[in-house]
mmCIF file of C-alpha atoms in Angstrom:
data_model
loop_
_atom_site.group_PDB
_atom_site.id
_atom_site.type_symbol
_atom_site.label_atom_id
_atom_site.label_comp_id
_atom_site.label_asym_id
_atom_site.label_seq_id
_atom_site.Cartn_x
_atom_site.Cartn_y
_atom_site.Cartn_z
ATOM 1 C CA UNK A 1 37.990 -25.441 41.613
ATOM 2 C CA UNK A 2 37.049 -22.111 43.346
ATOM 3 C CA UNK A 3 39.725 -19.909 44.812
ATOM 4 C CA UNK A 4 39.036 -17.275 47.437
ATOM 5 C CA UNK A 5 39.950 -13.798 46.590
ATOM 6 C CA UNK A 6 39.559 -10.753 48.654
ATOM 7 C CA UNK A 7 38.810 -7.475 47.151
ATOM 8 C CA UNK A 8 39.298 -3.987 48.830
ATOM 9 C CA UNK A 9 39.506 -0.452 47.721
ATOM 10 C CA UNK A 10 42.700 1.351 48.404
ATOM 11 C CA UNK A 11 43.540 4.999 48.952
ATOM 12 C CA UNK A 12 39.659 5.420 49.334
ATOM 13 C CA UNK A 13 38.103 8.796 50.048
ATOM 14 C CA UNK A 14 34.796 7.692 50.278
ATOM 15 C CA UNK A 15 32.979 4.525 49.842
ATOM 16 C CA UNK A 16 32.483 4.957 46.018
ATOM 17 C CA UNK A 17 36.408 5.882 45.638
ATOM 18 C CA UNK A 18 39.941 4.443 45.801
ATOM 19 C CA UNK A 19 41.472 1.925 43.652
ATOM 20 C CA UNK A 20 40.120 -1.757 43.764
ATOM 21 C CA UNK A 21 42.546 -4.757 44.016
ATOM 22 C CA UNK A 22 42.472 -8.487 44.605
ATOM 23 C CA UNK A 23 44.162 -10.283 47.118
ATOM 24 C CA UNK A 24 45.049 -13.997 47.523
ATOM 25 C CA UNK A 25 46.380 -15.253 50.703
ATOM 26 C CA UNK A 26 48.448 -18.488 50.758
ATOM 27 C CA UNK A 27 49.119 -18.201 47.255
ATOM 28 C CA UNK A 28 52.486 -20.526 47.117
ATOM 29 C CA UNK A 29 51.026 -23.329 45.443
ATOM 30 C CA UNK A 30 49.677 -21.149 42.377
ATOM 31 C CA UNK A 31 51.578 -21.256 39.167
ATOM 32 C CA UNK A 32 52.652 -18.051 37.333
ATOM 33 C CA UNK A 33 50.267 -18.944 34.691
ATOM 34 C CA UNK A 34 47.580 -19.390 37.320
ATOM 35 C CA UNK A 35 48.159 -15.952 38.914
ATOM 36 C CA UNK A 36 47.831 -14.410 35.381
ATOM 37 C CA UNK A 37 44.558 -16.152 35.025
ATOM 38 C CA UNK A 38 43.302 -15.150 38.261
ATOM 39 C CA UNK A 39 44.355 -11.496 37.581
ATOM 40 C CA UNK A 40 42.485 -11.681 34.301
ATOM 41 C CA UNK A 41 39.393 -12.919 35.668
ATOM 42 C CA UNK A 42 39.136 -10.463 38.725
ATOM 43 C CA UNK A 43 39.943 -7.554 35.964
ATOM 44 C CA UNK A 44 41.234 -5.255 38.522
ATOM 45 C CA UNK A 45 44.327 -3.077 37.493
ATOM 46 C CA UNK A 46 46.442 -5.355 40.103
ATOM 47 C CA UNK A 47 46.011 -8.565 42.224
ATOM 48 C CA UNK A 48 48.275 -9.148 44.922
ATOM 49 C CA UNK A 49 49.465 -12.913 45.583
ATOM 50 C CA UNK A 50 50.862 -13.271 49.256
ATOM 51 C CA UNK A 51 53.197 -16.121 49.976
ATOM 52 C CA UNK A 52 55.844 -16.970 52.548
ATOM 53 C CA UNK A 53 59.116 -15.707 52.406
ATOM 54 C CA UNK A 54 62.703 -16.773 53.475
ATOM 55 C CA UNK A 55 63.812 -13.187 53.732
ATOM 56 C CA UNK A 56 60.916 -11.177 54.911
ATOM 57 C CA UNK A 57 57.669 -11.667 56.616
ATOM 58 C CA UNK A 58 55.740 -12.228 53.226
ATOM 59 C CA UNK A 59 56.478 -12.565 49.801
ATOM 60 C CA UNK A 60 54.044 -10.818 47.202
ATOM 61 C CA UNK A 61 53.814 -10.874 43.446
ATOM 62 C CA UNK A 62 51.765 -8.381 41.633
ATOM 63 C CA UNK A 63 49.778 -9.026 38.481
ATOM 64 C CA UNK A 64 47.786 -6.673 35.899
ATOM 65 C CA UNK A 65 45.316 -8.346 33.839
ATOM 66 C CA UNK A 66 48.235 -8.561 31.319
ATOM 67 C CA UNK A 67 51.710 -8.630 33.016
ATOM 68 C CA UNK A 68 53.316 -9.197 36.091
ATOM 69 C CA UNK A 69 54.630 -5.868 37.714
ATOM 70 C CA UNK A 70 57.536 -5.671 40.096
ATOM 71 C CA UNK A 71 55.805 -3.645 42.723
ATOM 72 C CA UNK A 72 52.183 -2.234 43.283
ATOM 73 C CA UNK A 73 51.635 0.557 45.908
ATOM 74 C CA UNK A 74 47.517 0.035 46.055
ATOM 75 C CA UNK A 75 47.897 -3.784 46.092
ATOM 76 C CA UNK A 76 50.367 -3.505 48.651
ATOM 77 C CA UNK A 77 47.971 -1.502 50.737
ATOM 78 C CA UNK A 78 45.164 -3.846 50.044
ATOM 79 C CA UNK A 79 47.194 -6.864 50.858
ATOM 80 C CA UNK A 80 48.090 -5.924 54.387
ATOM 81 C CA UNK A 81 44.785 -4.478 55.143
ATOM 82 C CA UNK A 82 43.373 -8.094 54.530
ATOM 83 C CA UNK A 83 46.037 -9.748 56.584
ATOM 84 C CA UNK A 84 45.005 -7.344 59.369
ATOM 85 C CA UNK A 85 41.278 -7.676 58.736
ATOM 86 C CA UNK A 86 41.467 -11.532 58.985
ATOM 87 C CA UNK A 87 43.637 -11.373 62.296
ATOM 88 C CA UNK A 88 46.746 -12.725 60.390
ATOM 89 C CA UNK A 89 48.893 -9.604 61.582
ATOM 90 C CA UNK A 90 48.475 -6.904 64.178
ATOM 91 C CA UNK A 91 49.309 -3.134 64.078
ATOM 92 C CA UNK A 92 53.297 -2.773 63.644
ATOM 93 C CA UNK A 93 56.045 -2.928 60.985
ATOM 94 C CA UNK A 94 56.548 -5.886 58.324
ATOM 95 C CA UNK A 95 58.752 -6.398 55.693
ATOM 96 C CA UNK A 96 57.549 -7.689 52.237
ATOM 97 C CA UNK A 97 59.695 -9.295 49.397
ATOM 98 C CA UNK A 98 59.012 -8.026 46.042
ATOM 99 C CA UNK A 99 60.767 -7.901 42.771
ATOM 100 C CA UNK A 100 61.458 -4.181 43.431
ATOM 101 C CA UNK A 101 63.576 -5.488 46.767
ATOM 102 C CA UNK A 102 62.584 -5.922 50.392
ATOM 103 C CA UNK A 103 60.336 -3.103 51.681
ATOM 104 C CA UNK A 104 58.896 -2.214 54.803
ATOM 105 C CA UNK A 105 55.223 -1.705 55.476
ATOM 106 C CA UNK A 106 53.661 -0.004 58.407
ATOM 107 C CA UNK A 107 49.939 -1.297 59.673
ATOM 108 C CA UNK A 108 48.580 1.686 61.902
ATOM 109 C CA UNK A 109 46.415 1.470 64.741
ATOM 110 C CA UNK A 110 43.484 3.169 62.649
ATOM 111 C CA UNK A 111 44.101 0.416 60.277
ATOM 112 C CA UNK A 112 45.884 2.941 57.709
ATOM 113 C CA UNK A 113 48.723 1.477 55.869
ATOM 114 C CA UNK A 114 52.024 3.025 54.831
ATOM 115 C CA UNK A 115 54.384 1.327 52.342
ATOM 116 C CA UNK A 116 57.965 1.762 52.019
ATOM 117 C CA UNK A 117 59.170 2.510 48.350
ATOM 118 C CA UNK A 118 62.577 2.699 46.890
ATOM 119 C CA UNK A 119 64.468 6.051 47.101
ATOM 120 C CA UNK A 120 63.868 7.884 43.892
ATOM 121 C CA UNK A 121 65.590 7.421 40.721
ATOM 122 C CA UNK A 122 65.740 10.478 38.202
ATOM 123 C CA UNK A 123 65.906 9.462 34.556
ATOM 124 C CA UNK A 124 65.774 11.014 31.260
ATOM 125 C CA UNK A 125 63.460 13.906 30.348
ATOM 126 C CA UNK A 126 60.859 13.606 27.603
ATOM 127 C CA UNK A 127 60.119 15.711 24.636
ATOM 128 C CA UNK A 128 57.045 17.737 25.507
ATOM 129 C CA UNK A 129 55.686 17.845 22.031
ATOM 130 C CA UNK A 130 55.689 14.001 21.709
ATOM 131 C CA UNK A 131 53.875 13.690 25.177
ATOM 132 C CA UNK A 132 51.048 16.507 24.176
ATOM 133 C CA UNK A 133 50.491 15.079 20.780
ATOM 134 C CA UNK A 134 49.590 11.630 22.389
ATOM 135 C CA UNK A 135 47.118 13.373 25.175
ATOM 136 C CA UNK A 136 45.930 15.561 22.389
ATOM 137 C CA UNK A 137 46.778 18.717 24.257
ATOM 138 C CA UNK A 138 49.321 21.472 23.464
ATOM 139 C CA UNK A 139 52.721 22.116 24.706
ATOM 140 C CA UNK A 140 51.048 25.620 26.017
ATOM 141 C CA UNK A 141 48.926 23.761 28.327
ATOM 142 C CA UNK A 142 51.967 22.015 29.962
ATOM 143 C CA UNK A 143 53.707 24.084 32.832
ATOM 144 C CA UNK A 144 56.718 25.710 31.166
ATOM 145 C CA UNK A 145 59.407 25.595 33.979
ATOM 146 C CA UNK A 146 58.801 21.738 34.924
ATOM 147 C CA UNK A 147 60.379 19.181 32.832
ATOM 148 C CA UNK A 148 58.438 16.054 31.554
ATOM 149 C CA UNK A 149 60.699 13.393 33.430
ATOM 150 C CA UNK A 150 60.763 9.761 33.848
ATOM 151 C CA UNK A 151 61.037 9.049 37.812
ATOM 152 C CA UNK A 152 60.860 5.765 39.615
ATOM 153 C CA UNK A 153 60.305 4.922 43.392
ATOM 154 C CA UNK A 154 59.950 1.251 42.242
ATOM 155 C CA UNK A 155 58.261 1.630 38.806
ATOM 156 C CA UNK A 156 59.132 3.984 35.969
ATOM 157 C CA UNK A 157 56.686 6.458 35.253
ATOM 158 C CA UNK A 158 56.400 9.708 32.915
ATOM 159 C CA UNK A 159 55.591 12.393 35.128
ATOM 160 C CA UNK A 160 53.615 15.127 33.125
ATOM 161 C CA UNK A 161 52.815 18.590 34.681
ATOM 162 C CA UNK A 162 49.750 20.446 33.228
ATOM 163 C CA UNK A 163 48.519 23.946 34.041
ATOM 164 C CA UNK A 164 44.931 23.449 35.446
ATOM 165 C CA UNK A 165 42.337 20.919 36.374
ATOM 166 C CA UNK A 166 40.136 21.768 33.472
ATOM 167 C CA UNK A 167 42.892 20.769 31.126
ATOM 168 C CA UNK A 168 43.713 17.640 32.994
ATOM 169 C CA UNK A 169 39.963 16.470 33.256
ATOM 170 C CA UNK A 170 39.343 17.186 29.445
ATOM 171 C CA UNK A 171 42.376 14.992 28.457
ATOM 172 C CA UNK A 172 41.467 12.240 25.881
ATOM 173 C CA UNK A 173 44.605 10.363 25.312
ATOM 174 C CA UNK A 174 45.381 8.342 22.183
ATOM 175 C CA UNK A 175 46.078 5.271 23.909
ATOM 176 C CA UNK A 176 47.877 3.672 21.014
ATOM 177 C CA UNK A 177 50.484 6.273 21.150
ATOM 178 C CA UNK A 178 50.652 6.398 24.817
ATOM 179 C CA UNK A 179 51.420 2.496 24.796
ATOM 180 C CA UNK A 180 53.961 3.130 22.083
ATOM 181 C CA UNK A 181 55.615 6.097 23.889
ATOM 182 C CA UNK A 182 55.599 4.208 27.080
ATOM 183 C CA UNK A 183 57.294 1.030 25.532
ATOM 184 C CA UNK A 184 59.782 3.376 23.816
ATOM 185 C CA UNK A 185 60.911 4.673 27.176
ATOM 186 C CA UNK A 186 60.529 1.338 29.000
ATOM 187 C CA UNK A 187 57.697 3.012 31.577
ATOM 188 C CA UNK A 188 54.687 1.749 32.850
ATOM 189 C CA UNK A 189 52.667 4.778 31.724
ATOM 190 C CA UNK A 190 52.005 8.668 32.279
ATOM 191 C CA UNK A 191 51.220 10.179 35.553
ATOM 192 C CA UNK A 192 49.636 13.617 34.605
ATOM 193 C CA UNK A 193 49.375 16.286 37.505
ATOM 194 C CA UNK A 194 48.472 19.870 38.108
ATOM 195 C CA UNK A 195 48.951 21.915 41.267
ATOM 196 C CA UNK A 196 45.369 23.051 41.224
ATOM 197 C CA UNK A 197 43.213 20.932 43.782
ATOM 198 C CA UNK A 198 39.772 20.334 44.871
ATOM 199 C CA UNK A 199 40.539 19.949 48.494
ATOM 200 C CA UNK A 200 43.979 21.846 49.273
ATOM 201 C CA UNK A 201 46.156 18.899 48.153
ATOM 202 C CA UNK A 202 49.522 19.176 46.858
ATOM 203 C CA UNK A 203 48.554 17.909 43.438
ATOM 204 C CA UNK A 204 45.735 16.647 41.484
ATOM 205 C CA UNK A 205 46.490 13.671 39.066
ATOM 206 C CA UNK A 206 45.360 11.334 36.302
ATOM 207 C CA UNK A 207 47.290 8.049 35.410
ATOM 208 C CA UNK A 208 47.217 6.272 32.053
ATOM 209 C CA UNK A 209 49.013 2.900 31.689
ATOM 210 C CA UNK A 210 47.304 1.359 28.853
ATOM 211 C CA UNK A 211 50.589 -0.776 27.801
ATOM 212 C CA UNK A 212 49.642 -2.677 30.966
ATOM 213 C CA UNK A 213 45.864 -3.033 30.057
ATOM 214 C CA UNK A 214 45.107 -0.206 32.255
ATOM 215 C CA UNK A 215 43.336 3.010 30.439
ATOM 216 C CA UNK A 216 43.133 4.951 33.563
ATOM 217 C CA UNK A 217 43.885 4.136 37.197
ATOM 218 C CA UNK A 218 42.081 5.804 40.010
ATOM 219 C CA UNK A 219 44.943 5.742 42.598
ATOM 220 C CA UNK A 220 48.441 4.766 41.852
ATOM 221 C CA UNK A 221 50.738 4.820 44.943
ATOM 222 C CA UNK A 222 54.177 4.262 43.215
ATOM 223 C CA UNK A 223 53.358 6.925 40.854
ATOM 224 C CA UNK A 224 52.612 9.154 43.708
ATOM 225 C CA UNK A 225 55.668 8.455 45.616
ATOM 226 C CA UNK A 226 57.618 9.397 42.507
ATOM 227 C CA UNK A 227 55.663 12.326 42.148
ATOM 228 C CA UNK A 228 56.229 13.524 45.493
ATOM 229 C CA UNK A 229 60.033 13.139 44.919
ATOM 230 C CA UNK A 230 59.846 15.191 41.872
ATOM 231 C CA UNK A 231 58.024 17.897 43.484
ATOM 232 C CA UNK A 232 60.668 17.770 46.250
ATOM 233 C CA UNK A 233 63.631 18.174 43.765
ATOM 234 C CA UNK A 234 62.004 20.844 41.818
ATOM 235 C CA UNK A 235 61.042 22.923 44.840
ATOM 236 C CA UNK A 236 57.235 22.747 45.057
ATOM 237 C CA UNK A 237 56.056 25.708 47.155
ATOM 238 C CA UNK A 238 53.188 23.672 48.366
ATOM 239 C CA UNK A 239 55.249 21.376 50.301
ATOM 240 C CA UNK A 240 55.039 21.432 54.007
ATOM 241 C CA UNK A 241 57.965 21.413 56.266
ATOM 242 C CA UNK A 242 57.388 17.740 57.428
ATOM 243 C CA UNK A 243 57.821 16.665 53.900
ATOM 244 C CA UNK A 244 54.321 15.381 53.810
ATOM 245 C CA UNK A 245 52.314 15.441 50.541
ATOM 246 C CA UNK A 246 48.516 14.709 50.036
ATOM 247 C CA UNK A 247 47.384 13.665 46.265
ATOM 248 C CA UNK A 248 44.012 13.943 45.056
ATOM 249 C CA UNK A 249 43.362 11.110 42.226
ATOM 250 C CA UNK A 250 40.252 9.345 40.626
ATOM 251 C CA UNK A 251 37.848 12.265 40.683
ATOM 252 C CA UNK A 252 37.684 12.281 36.857
ATOM 253 C CA UNK A 253 36.529 8.545 37.216
ATOM 254 C CA UNK A 254 34.195 9.352 39.974
ATOM 255 C CA UNK A 255 36.311 7.284 42.425
ATOM 256 C CA UNK A 256 37.768 9.829 44.828
ATOM 257 C CA UNK A 257 41.349 8.898 46.175
ATOM 258 C CA UNK A 258 43.729 10.300 48.616
ATOM 259 C CA UNK A 259 47.240 9.252 48.437
ATOM 260 C CA UNK A 260 49.544 10.295 51.345
ATOM 261 C CA UNK A 261 53.290 10.289 50.757
ATOM 262 C CA UNK A 262 55.894 10.983 53.273
ATOM 263 C CA UNK A 263 59.420 11.551 52.469
ATOM 264 C CA UNK A 264 62.519 11.144 54.650
ATOM 265 C CA UNK A 265 64.763 13.940 53.864
ATOM 266 C CA UNK A 266 68.549 14.333 55.015
ATOM 267 C CA UNK A 267 69.874 17.762 53.928
ATOM 268 C CA UNK A 268 68.490 17.919 50.294
ATOM 269 C CA UNK A 269 68.506 14.368 49.613
ATOM 270 C CA UNK A 270 65.488 12.161 49.683
ATOM 271 C CA UNK A 271 66.544 8.856 51.705
ATOM 272 C CA UNK A 272 63.183 7.305 52.331
ATOM 273 C CA UNK A 273 59.381 7.259 50.720
ATOM 274 C CA UNK A 274 56.599 5.938 52.158
ATOM 275 C CA UNK A 275 53.166 5.914 50.506
ATOM 276 C CA UNK A 276 49.505 5.103 51.901
ATOM 277 C CA UNK A 277 46.223 5.640 52.962
ATOM 278 C CA UNK A 278 42.835 4.285 53.733
ATOM 279 C CA UNK A 279 41.203 1.043 52.732
ATOM 280 C CA UNK A 280 37.211 0.379 52.497
ATOM 281 C CA UNK A 281 35.059 -2.135 51.046
ATOM 282 C CA UNK A 282 36.607 -5.558 52.052
ATOM 283 C CA UNK A 283 34.521 -8.168 50.183
ATOM 284 C CA UNK A 284 35.241 -11.926 49.127
ATOM 285 C CA UNK A 285 34.464 -13.584 45.943
ATOM 286 C CA UNK A 286 35.160 -17.083 44.478
ATOM 287 C CA UNK A 287 37.186 -17.427 41.220
ATOM 288 C CA UNK A 288 37.338 -20.583 39.101
ATOM 289 C CA UNK A 289 41.050 -21.767 38.515
#
């Protein structure tokens, strides 16, 4: 039996860019085993399975080729773009039930999608030498005044500041070590960034999550939500007064991506996080189940 699967590129800056995700609609009848099999067959970093919900407009589950994860930014963007494109929803605000909680998603008139994430949680700082060794760089190539820290707006990531784009682009990780350290700290992976950018953005990023079968990802919504929150906490001077951030990612993979993050701030406290962007390249494929 063939199952209809939609594929799109979320956060795409160009037709070649973005982060591809699979989307399966009406997935209520699928078992967890089937969802894992489908995600593996598609082979993208995440696939979203859209279902009915008693507590929100939709329930969405997210699978990497290896595991289920609580939340995925780019697959959420993909799912709601497909729902819009197929005429199942119109522009507006919707609630999605996820394992990270019930979160809102805004579908804009220009077909861009902004998703709510959890308010940020800041966890332990991580030894810089341990991280540097796993990335095959030196501690001197990291930014001295900023910590390597675990932050989550839905998924725990290790945020790692380095000094410039040349250093970041030259990184060749030891993926076994990155997986071991990610597991040790109960995180999804590494989000490595620099304040240098190609197009005047707040940060230029690379993301490594080999523990979940993703050596490198071209655009990560949850990681960049965490990064914007981290930049706000540590007083990033490039932050605009409206608390909007633009992150560049995927250029090292020749998949240019642009991720928009909006923080809602009361006083000095982040009370809301929204992440989103554009979507391109909607296609339909059949997958045997």
